[in-house]
CSV table of C-alpha atoms and ligand atoms in Angstrom, one decimal:
chain,number,residue,atom,x,y,z
A,1,MET,CA,-17.1,27.0,-3.2
A,2,SER,CA,-17.8,23.2,-2.8
A,3,MET,CA,-20.5,21.2,-1.0
A,4,ILE,CA,-19.0,19.5,2.0
A,5,MET,CA,-19.8,15.7,2.3
A,6,LYS,CA,-20.1,15.3,6.1
A,7,GLY,CA,-19.6,11.9,7.5
A,8,ALA,CA,-21.8,12.7,10.5
A,9,GLU,CA,-24.8,13.3,8.2
A,10,VAL,CA,-24.3,10.0,6.5
A,11,ALA,CA,-23.9,8.2,9.9
A,12,LYS,CA,-27.0,9.9,11.2
A,13,ALA,CA,-29.1,8.7,8.2
A,14,MET,CA,-27.8,5.2,8.7
A,15,LYS,CA,-28.4,5.2,12.4
A,16,GLU,CA,-32.2,5.2,12.2
A,17,VAL,CA,-32.1,2.2,10.0
A,18,LEU,CA,-29.5,0.4,12.2
A,19,ILE,CA,-31.6,1.0,15.3
A,20,ARG,CA,-34.7,-0.4,13.7
A,21,GLU,CA,-33.0,-3.5,12.4
A,22,THR,CA,-31.3,-4.1,15.7
A,23,GLU,CA,-34.8,-3.9,17.4
A,24,GLU,CA,-36.3,-6.3,14.8
A,25,LEU,CA,-33.5,-8.9,15.5
A,26,LYS,CA,-33.9,-8.5,19.3
A,27,GLN,CA,-37.7,-9.1,19.0
A,28,ALA,CA,-36.9,-12.2,17.0
A,29,GLY,CA,-34.7,-13.4,20.0
A,30,VAL,CA,-31.3,-12.6,18.5
A,31,GLU,CA,-28.9,-10.2,20.2
A,32,PRO,CA,-26.5,-8.9,17.6
A,33,CYS,CA,-22.9,-9.1,18.8
A,34,LEU,CA,-19.6,-7.9,17.5
A,35,THR,CA,-16.3,-9.2,18.9
A,36,ILE,CA,-13.2,-7.1,18.4
A,37,ILE,CA,-9.9,-9.0,18.6
A,38,ARG,CA,-7.0,-6.8,19.5
A,39,VAL,CA,-3.4,-8.0,19.9
A,40,GLY,CA,-1.4,-5.5,22.0
A,41,ALA,CA,-2.5,-1.9,22.4
A,42,ARG,CA,-1.6,0.2,19.3
A,43,PRO,CA,-2.9,3.8,19.7
A,44,ASP,CA,-4.6,3.6,16.2
A,45,ASP,CA,-6.4,0.4,17.2
A,46,LEU,CA,-7.5,1.8,20.5
A,47,ALA,CA,-8.9,4.9,18.8
A,48,TYR,CA,-10.9,2.9,16.3
A,49,GLU,CA,-12.0,0.5,19.1
A,50,ARG,CA,-13.4,3.4,21.1
A,51,GLY,CA,-15.3,4.7,18.0
A,52,ALA,CA,-16.6,1.2,17.2
A,53,LYS,CA,-17.8,0.5,20.7
A,54,LYS,CA,-19.6,3.8,20.9
A,55,ARG,CA,-21.3,3.3,17.5
A,56,MET,CA,-22.4,-0.3,18.5
A,57,GLU,CA,-23.8,1.0,21.8
A,58,LEU,CA,-25.7,3.8,20.0
A,59,VAL,CA,-27.6,1.3,17.9
A,60,GLY,CA,-27.9,-1.4,20.5
A,61,ILE,CA,-25.4,-4.0,19.3
A,62,ARG,CA,-23.4,-5.9,21.9
A,63,CYS,CA,-19.7,-5.3,21.5
A,64,GLU,CA,-17.0,-7.4,23.2
A,65,VAL,CA,-13.3,-6.9,23.1
A,66,LEU,CA,-10.9,-9.8,23.3
A,67,GLU,CA,-7.6,-8.2,24.2
A,68,LEU,CA,-4.6,-10.5,23.7
A,69,PRO,CA,-1.0,-9.9,24.8
A,70,GLU,CA,1.4,-8.5,22.2
A,71,ASP,CA,3.8,-11.5,22.7
A,72,ILE,CA,1.1,-14.1,22.3
A,73,SER,CA,2.3,-17.2,20.4
A,74,GLN,CA,0.9,-18.1,17.0
A,75,GLU,CA,-0.7,-21.3,18.4
A,76,GLU,CA,-2.4,-19.5,21.3
A,77,PHE,CA,-3.6,-16.7,19.0
A,78,GLU,CA,-5.2,-19.1,16.6
A,79,GLN,CA,-6.8,-21.0,19.5
A,80,GLN,CA,-8.3,-17.8,20.9
A,81,PHE,CA,-9.5,-16.8,17.4
A,82,ARG,CA,-11.1,-20.2,16.8
A,83,GLN,CA,-13.0,-19.9,20.1
A,84,VAL,CA,-14.6,-16.6,19.0
A,85,ASN,CA,-15.2,-17.9,15.5
A,86,GLU,CA,-17.1,-20.9,16.8
A,87,ASP,CA,-19.1,-19.0,19.4
A,88,PRO,CA,-22.7,-19.0,18.1
A,89,GLU,CA,-23.5,-15.8,20.0
A,90,VAL,CA,-20.9,-13.8,18.0
A,91,HIS,CA,-22.1,-12.5,14.7
A,92,GLY,CA,-19.2,-10.4,13.6
A,93,ILE,CA,-15.4,-10.5,14.2
A,94,LEU,CA,-13.1,-7.5,13.7
A,95,LEU,CA,-9.4,-8.3,14.0
A,96,PHE,CA,-7.1,-5.3,14.1
A,97,ARG,CA,-4.3,-5.5,11.6
A,98,PRO,CA,-1.4,-5.4,11.0
A,99,LEU,CA,-0.6,-8.0,13.7
A,100,PRO,CA,2.7,-7.9,15.6
A,101,SER,CA,5.4,-9.0,13.1
A,102,HIS,CA,5.9,-12.5,14.7
A,103,LEU,CA,2.3,-13.5,14.0
A,104,ASN,CA,1.0,-14.7,10.7
A,105,GLU,CA,-2.6,-13.6,9.9
A,106,GLU,CA,-3.0,-16.1,7.0
A,107,PRO,CA,-4.4,-19.0,9.0
A,108,VAL,CA,-7.1,-16.9,10.7
A,109,CYS,CA,-8.0,-15.3,7.3
A,110,GLN,CA,-8.6,-18.8,6.0
A,111,MET,CA,-10.4,-19.9,9.2
A,112,ILE,CA,-12.8,-17.0,9.8
A,113,HIS,CA,-16.4,-17.9,9.0
A,114,PRO,CA,-17.2,-15.8,5.9
A,115,LYS,CA,-20.6,-14.8,7.4
A,116,LYS,CA,-18.8,-13.4,10.5
A,117,ASP,CA,-16.1,-11.7,8.5
A,118,VAL,CA,-17.4,-8.2,8.8
A,119,ASP,CA,-14.3,-6.4,7.5
A,120,CYS,CA,-13.4,-8.7,4.6
A,121,MET,CA,-10.3,-10.7,5.6
A,122,SER,CA,-11.5,-14.0,4.3
A,123,PRO,CA,-10.5,-14.9,0.7
A,124,VAL,CA,-14.2,-15.8,0.1
A,125,ASN,CA,-15.3,-12.2,0.8
A,126,ILE,CA,-12.4,-10.7,-1.1
A,127,ALA,CA,-13.2,-12.8,-4.1
A,128,LYS,CA,-16.8,-11.6,-3.9
A,129,VAL,CA,-15.9,-8.0,-3.9
A,130,PHE,CA,-13.6,-8.5,-6.9
A,131,SER,CA,-16.2,-10.4,-8.8
A,132,GLY,CA,-18.9,-7.9,-8.1
A,133,ASP,CA,-21.0,-10.3,-5.9
A,134,GLU,CA,-22.6,-8.2,-3.2
A,135,THR,CA,-23.6,-11.2,-1.0
A,136,GLY,CA,-20.4,-11.0,0.9
A,137,TYR,CA,-18.9,-8.2,3.0
A,138,ALA,CA,-16.7,-5.5,1.5
A,139,PRO,CA,-14.1,-3.9,3.7
A,140,CYS,CA,-15.7,-1.2,5.8
A,141,THR,CA,-13.7,1.8,4.6
A,142,PRO,CA,-14.3,1.4,0.9
A,143,GLU,CA,-17.9,0.8,1.6
A,144,ALA,CA,-18.0,3.9,3.7
A,145,VAL,CA,-16.8,5.9,0.6
A,146,MET,CA,-19.6,4.3,-1.4
A,147,LYS,CA,-22.2,5.1,1.3
A,148,MET,CA,-21.0,8.7,1.3
A,149,LEU,CA,-21.3,9.0,-2.5
A,150,GLU,CA,-24.8,7.4,-2.4
A,151,HIS,CA,-25.9,9.7,0.4
A,152,TYR,CA,-24.9,12.8,-1.5
A,153,GLN,CA,-26.5,11.4,-4.7
A,154,ILE,CA,-23.3,11.3,-6.7
A,155,ASP,CA,-24.0,9.4,-9.8
A,156,ILE,CA,-21.1,7.1,-10.6
A,157,SER,CA,-22.3,5.5,-13.8
A,158,GLY,CA,-20.1,6.4,-16.8
A,159,LYS,CA,-18.1,8.9,-14.8
A,160,LYS,CA,-14.3,9.1,-15.0
A,161,VAL,CA,-13.2,8.0,-11.5
A,162,THR,CA,-9.6,8.0,-10.2
A,163,VAL,CA,-8.5,6.2,-7.1
A,164,VAL,CA,-5.1,7.1,-5.7
A,165,GLY,CA,-3.8,4.0,-3.8
A,166,ARG,CA,-4.0,0.3,-4.5
A,167,SER,CA,-3.9,-1.4,-1.1
A,168,MET,CA,-6.1,-4.4,-0.4
A,169,VAL,CA,-7.7,-2.5,2.5
A,170,VAL,CA,-8.9,0.5,0.6
A,171,GLY,CA,-7.7,1.3,-3.0
A,172,LYS,CA,-8.2,-2.0,-4.8
A,173,PRO,CA,-11.5,-3.1,-3.4
A,174,LEU,CA,-12.9,0.5,-3.7
A,175,ALA,CA,-11.9,0.5,-7.4
A,176,MET,CA,-13.9,-2.7,-7.9
A,177,MET,CA,-16.9,-1.3,-6.1
A,178,LEU,CA,-16.8,1.8,-8.2
A,179,LEU,CA,-16.5,-0.3,-11.3
A,180,LYS,CA,-19.5,-2.3,-10.2
A,181,LYS,CA,-21.4,1.0,-10.2
A,182,HIS,CA,-20.3,1.5,-13.8
A,183,GLY,CA,-17.6,4.1,-13.2
A,184,THR,CA,-14.7,4.2,-15.6
A,185,VAL,CA,-12.0,3.6,-13.1
A,186,THR,CA,-8.3,4.4,-13.1
A,187,ILE,CA,-6.1,3.2,-10.2
A,188,CYS,CA,-3.0,5.3,-9.4
A,189,HIS,CA,0.0,4.4,-7.3
A,190,THR,CA,3.6,5.3,-6.7
A,191,ARG,CA,4.7,4.3,-10.2
A,192,THR,CA,1.9,6.3,-12.0
A,193,LYS,CA,3.4,8.7,-14.5
A,194,ASP,CA,1.9,12.1,-14.4
A,195,LEU,CA,-0.4,11.6,-11.4
A,196,ALA,CA,-1.5,15.2,-11.5
A,197,ALA,CA,-2.9,14.9,-15.0
A,198,THR,CA,-4.7,11.6,-14.2
A,199,CYS,CA,-6.3,13.1,-11.1
A,200,ARG,CA,-7.2,16.3,-12.9
A,201,GLU,CA,-9.2,14.4,-15.5
A,202,ALA,CA,-11.3,12.7,-12.8
A,203,GLU,CA,-14.9,13.6,-12.3
A,204,ILE,CA,-14.7,11.6,-9.0
A,205,LEU,CA,-11.4,11.5,-7.2
A,206,VAL,CA,-10.7,9.3,-4.2
A,207,ALA,CA,-7.5,9.8,-2.3
A,208,ALA,CA,-6.3,6.8,-0.4
A,209,ALA,CA,-2.5,7.1,-0.4
A,210,GLY,CA,-1.7,8.0,3.2
A,211,LYS,CA,0.3,11.1,2.3
A,212,ALA,CA,-0.6,14.3,4.0
A,213,LYS,CA,-2.1,17.0,1.7
A,214,MET,CA,-0.5,15.4,-1.4
A,215,ILE,CA,-3.6,16.3,-3.6
A,216,SER,CA,-3.2,20.0,-4.4
A,217,ALA,CA,-5.7,22.3,-6.1
A,218,ASP,CA,-3.9,22.0,-9.5
A,219,MET,CA,-4.5,18.2,-9.4
A,220,VAL,CA,-8.3,18.5,-9.1
A,221,GLY,CA,-10.6,19.3,-12.0
A,222,GLU,CA,-13.2,22.1,-11.6
A,223,GLY,CA,-16.4,20.8,-10.1
A,224,ALA,CA,-15.0,17.3,-9.3
A,225,VAL,CA,-16.2,15.2,-6.4
A,226,VAL,CA,-13.3,14.6,-4.0
A,227,ALA,CA,-13.5,11.9,-1.3
A,228,ASP,CA,-10.5,11.8,1.1
A,229,VAL,CA,-9.8,8.5,2.8
A,230,GLY,CA,-6.3,9.5,4.2
A,231,ILE,CA,-5.7,9.8,7.9
A,232,ASN,CA,-2.4,11.6,8.4
A,233,VAL,CA,-0.8,14.1,10.8
A,234,ASP,CA,0.5,17.4,9.4
A,235,GLU,CA,3.5,19.4,10.4
A,236,GLU,CA,1.6,21.1,13.3
A,237,GLY,CA,0.5,17.7,14.6
A,238,ASN,CA,-3.1,18.0,13.5
A,239,MET,CA,-5.0,15.2,11.8
A,240,CYS,CA,-5.4,15.8,8.0
A,241,GLY,CA,-6.3,13.9,4.9
A,242,ASP,CA,-4.5,13.3,1.6
A,243,VAL,CA,-6.1,16.3,0.1
A,244,ASP,CA,-5.0,19.9,0.6
A,245,TYR,CA,-8.5,20.8,1.8
A,246,GLU,CA,-8.3,24.5,2.0
A,247,SER,CA,-7.2,25.1,-1.6
A,248,VAL,CA,-9.1,22.2,-3.2
A,249,GLN,CA,-12.4,23.1,-1.7
A,250,GLU,CA,-12.3,26.4,-3.6
A,251,THR,CA,-12.8,24.8,-7.0
A,252,CYS,CA,-14.1,21.2,-6.6
A,253,GLY,CA,-17.8,20.4,-6.5
A,254,TYR,CA,-18.0,18.2,-3.4
A,255,ILE,CA,-15.4,17.3,-0.8
A,256,SER,CA,-15.2,15.2,2.3
A,257,PRO,CA,-13.2,16.7,5.1
A,258,VAL,CA,-10.7,15.0,7.5
A,259,PRO,CA,-11.6,14.6,10.3
A,260,GLY,CA,-15.3,14.4,9.9
A,261,GLY,CA,-15.5,12.6,6.5
A,262,VAL,CA,-15.2,9.0,5.5
A,263,GLY,CA,-13.8,7.9,8.8
A,264,SER,CA,-17.0,8.9,10.6
A,265,VAL,CA,-19.0,6.5,8.4
A,266,THR,CA,-16.8,3.4,8.7
A,267,THR,CA,-18.2,2.2,12.1
A,268,SER,CA,-21.8,2.6,10.8
A,269,VAL,CA,-20.9,0.2,7.9
A,270,LEU,CA,-19.3,-2.1,10.5
A,271,ALA,CA,-22.6,-2.1,12.5
A,272,ALA,CA,-24.6,-2.8,9.3
A,273,HIS,CA,-22.3,-5.8,8.6
A,274,VAL,CA,-22.8,-7.2,12.2
A,275,LEU,CA,-26.6,-7.0,11.8
A,276,ARG,CA,-26.3,-8.8,8.5
A,277,GLY,CA,-24.2,-11.4,10.3
A,278,ALA,CA,-26.9,-11.7,12.9
A,279,ARG,CA,-29.4,-12.4,10.1
A,280,GLY,CA,-27.2,-15.3,8.9
A,281,GLY,CA,-25.6,-13.2,6.2
A,282,GLN,CA,-28.9,-12.0,4.7
A,283,THR,CA,-29.7,-8.4,3.7
A,284,PRO,CA,-33.0,-7.1,5.2
B,301,NAP,P1,-1.1,1.8,2.3
B,301,NAP,O1,-1.3,0.3,2.5
B,301,NAP,O2,0.1,2.4,2.7
B,301,NAP,O3,-1.3,2.1,0.7
B,301,NAP,C1,-1.1,3.3,0.2
B,301,NAP,C2,-1.3,3.3,-1.3
B,301,NAP,O4,-1.1,4.6,-1.8
B,301,NAP,C3,-0.3,2.4,-2.1
B,301,NAP,O5,-0.9,1.7,-3.1
B,301,NAP,C4,0.7,3.4,-2.6
B,301,NAP,O6,1.3,3.0,-3.9
B,301,NAP,C5,-0.1,4.6,-2.8
B,301,NAP,N1,0.7,5.8,-2.7
B,301,NAP,C6,1.4,6.2,-1.6
B,301,NAP,N2,2.0,7.4,-1.9
B,301,NAP,C7,1.7,7.7,-3.1
B,301,NAP,C8,2.0,8.8,-4.0
B,301,NAP,N3,2.9,9.8,-3.6
B,301,NAP,N4,1.5,8.8,-5.2
B,301,NAP,C9,0.7,7.9,-5.7
B,301,NAP,N5,0.3,6.8,-4.9
B,301,NAP,C10,0.8,6.7,-3.7
B,301,NAP,O7,-2.3,2.6,2.9
B,301,NAP,P2,-3.9,2.2,3.2
B,301,NAP,O8,-3.9,1.2,4.3
B,301,NAP,O9,-4.5,1.9,1.9
B,301,NAP,O10,-4.4,3.5,3.7
B,301,NAP,C11,-4.4,4.7,2.9
B,301,NAP,C12,-4.8,5.9,3.8
B,301,NAP,O11,-6.2,5.7,4.2
B,301,NAP,C13,-4.0,6.0,5.1
B,301,NAP,O12,-3.9,7.4,5.3
B,301,NAP,C14,-4.8,5.4,6.1
B,301,NAP,O13,-4.6,5.9,7.4
B,301,NAP,C15,-6.2,5.7,5.6
B,301,NAP,N6,-7.3,4.8,6.1
B,301,NAP,C16,-8.4,5.4,6.5
B,301,NAP,C17,-9.4,4.6,7.0
B,301,NAP,C18,-10.7,5.3,7.4
B,301,NAP,O14,-11.5,4.7,8.1
B,301,NAP,N7,-10.9,6.5,7.0
B,301,NAP,C19,-9.3,3.2,7.1
B,301,NAP,C20,-8.1,2.7,6.6
B,301,NAP,C21,-7.1,3.5,6.1
B,301,NAP,P3,2.2,1.7,-4.1
B,301,NAP,O15,1.3,0.5,-4.1
B,301,NAP,O16,2.9,1.9,-5.4
B,301,NAP,O17,3.2,1.6,-2.9
């Protein structure tokens, strides 16, 4: 029987620190503020937006939403983005992606002030993650995985770590962050030969492929730590991860559930980034 890594416990531990840091900033005359920029109204974006607003409210961070019409022109989109980017009262910007297909995100990725780039879309912050420089912002989801491992005192150094998925949002940056902590990291993807064997060898296995329950019990080594980043819907219409939780939890050492795992930590990481933005990019 495994130990369950609960996102709510990690978020609770982070909450105390976030509230204290928000208070300190307010006493120094700074009101931390996040602006969410949403184009259109995709259900995924709306769900994340609700969670983010709630988390910011809980810790005392102001959260504004700039809602833009789905058919907005590139020129108008960039103009609106620039206004938020230049607003001295905004310390963090979260842009929901992917954008509608007629819009190009590249100009705003280049434009965003790296210190306001709380979910790592600027090439400056991406380069920092890849070079192991922790002065920038990592994307919130991979950092949430790291927070979870840290909270449950999972030692990464020297361990065999397998990450399934190589997207720029999750898999690749997470692999770099695990490497920074001295894991021996293998990245898997759709062309990986014998995925099962590579997963089975891992002492720490992170699933970020976006395929419902694809990691079965025979792919997980006994006692392994399993972090599930996937958010999928199963045949019954229920939310599930990339890991077949019921069978895998019998033999692994630690496991994060879906829902209630990594996803519950992401908005706390976002809040921590906004506070850092409000301190001009400094860590406390
Ligand atoms: P993505 O862009 O679709 O990337 C998926 C990656 O997984 C790709 O690298 C793909 O390989 C690999 N992959 C897919 N099927 C595979 C298979 N059968 N075997 C091996 N590798 C496979 O997805 P993403 O944006 O990284 O998101 C991954 C999952 O995390 C999704 O379920 C998403 O909803 C979830 N997510 C969760 C959070 C959170 O807060 N918890 C945040 C963001 C995303 P190729 O490169 O070869 O195609």
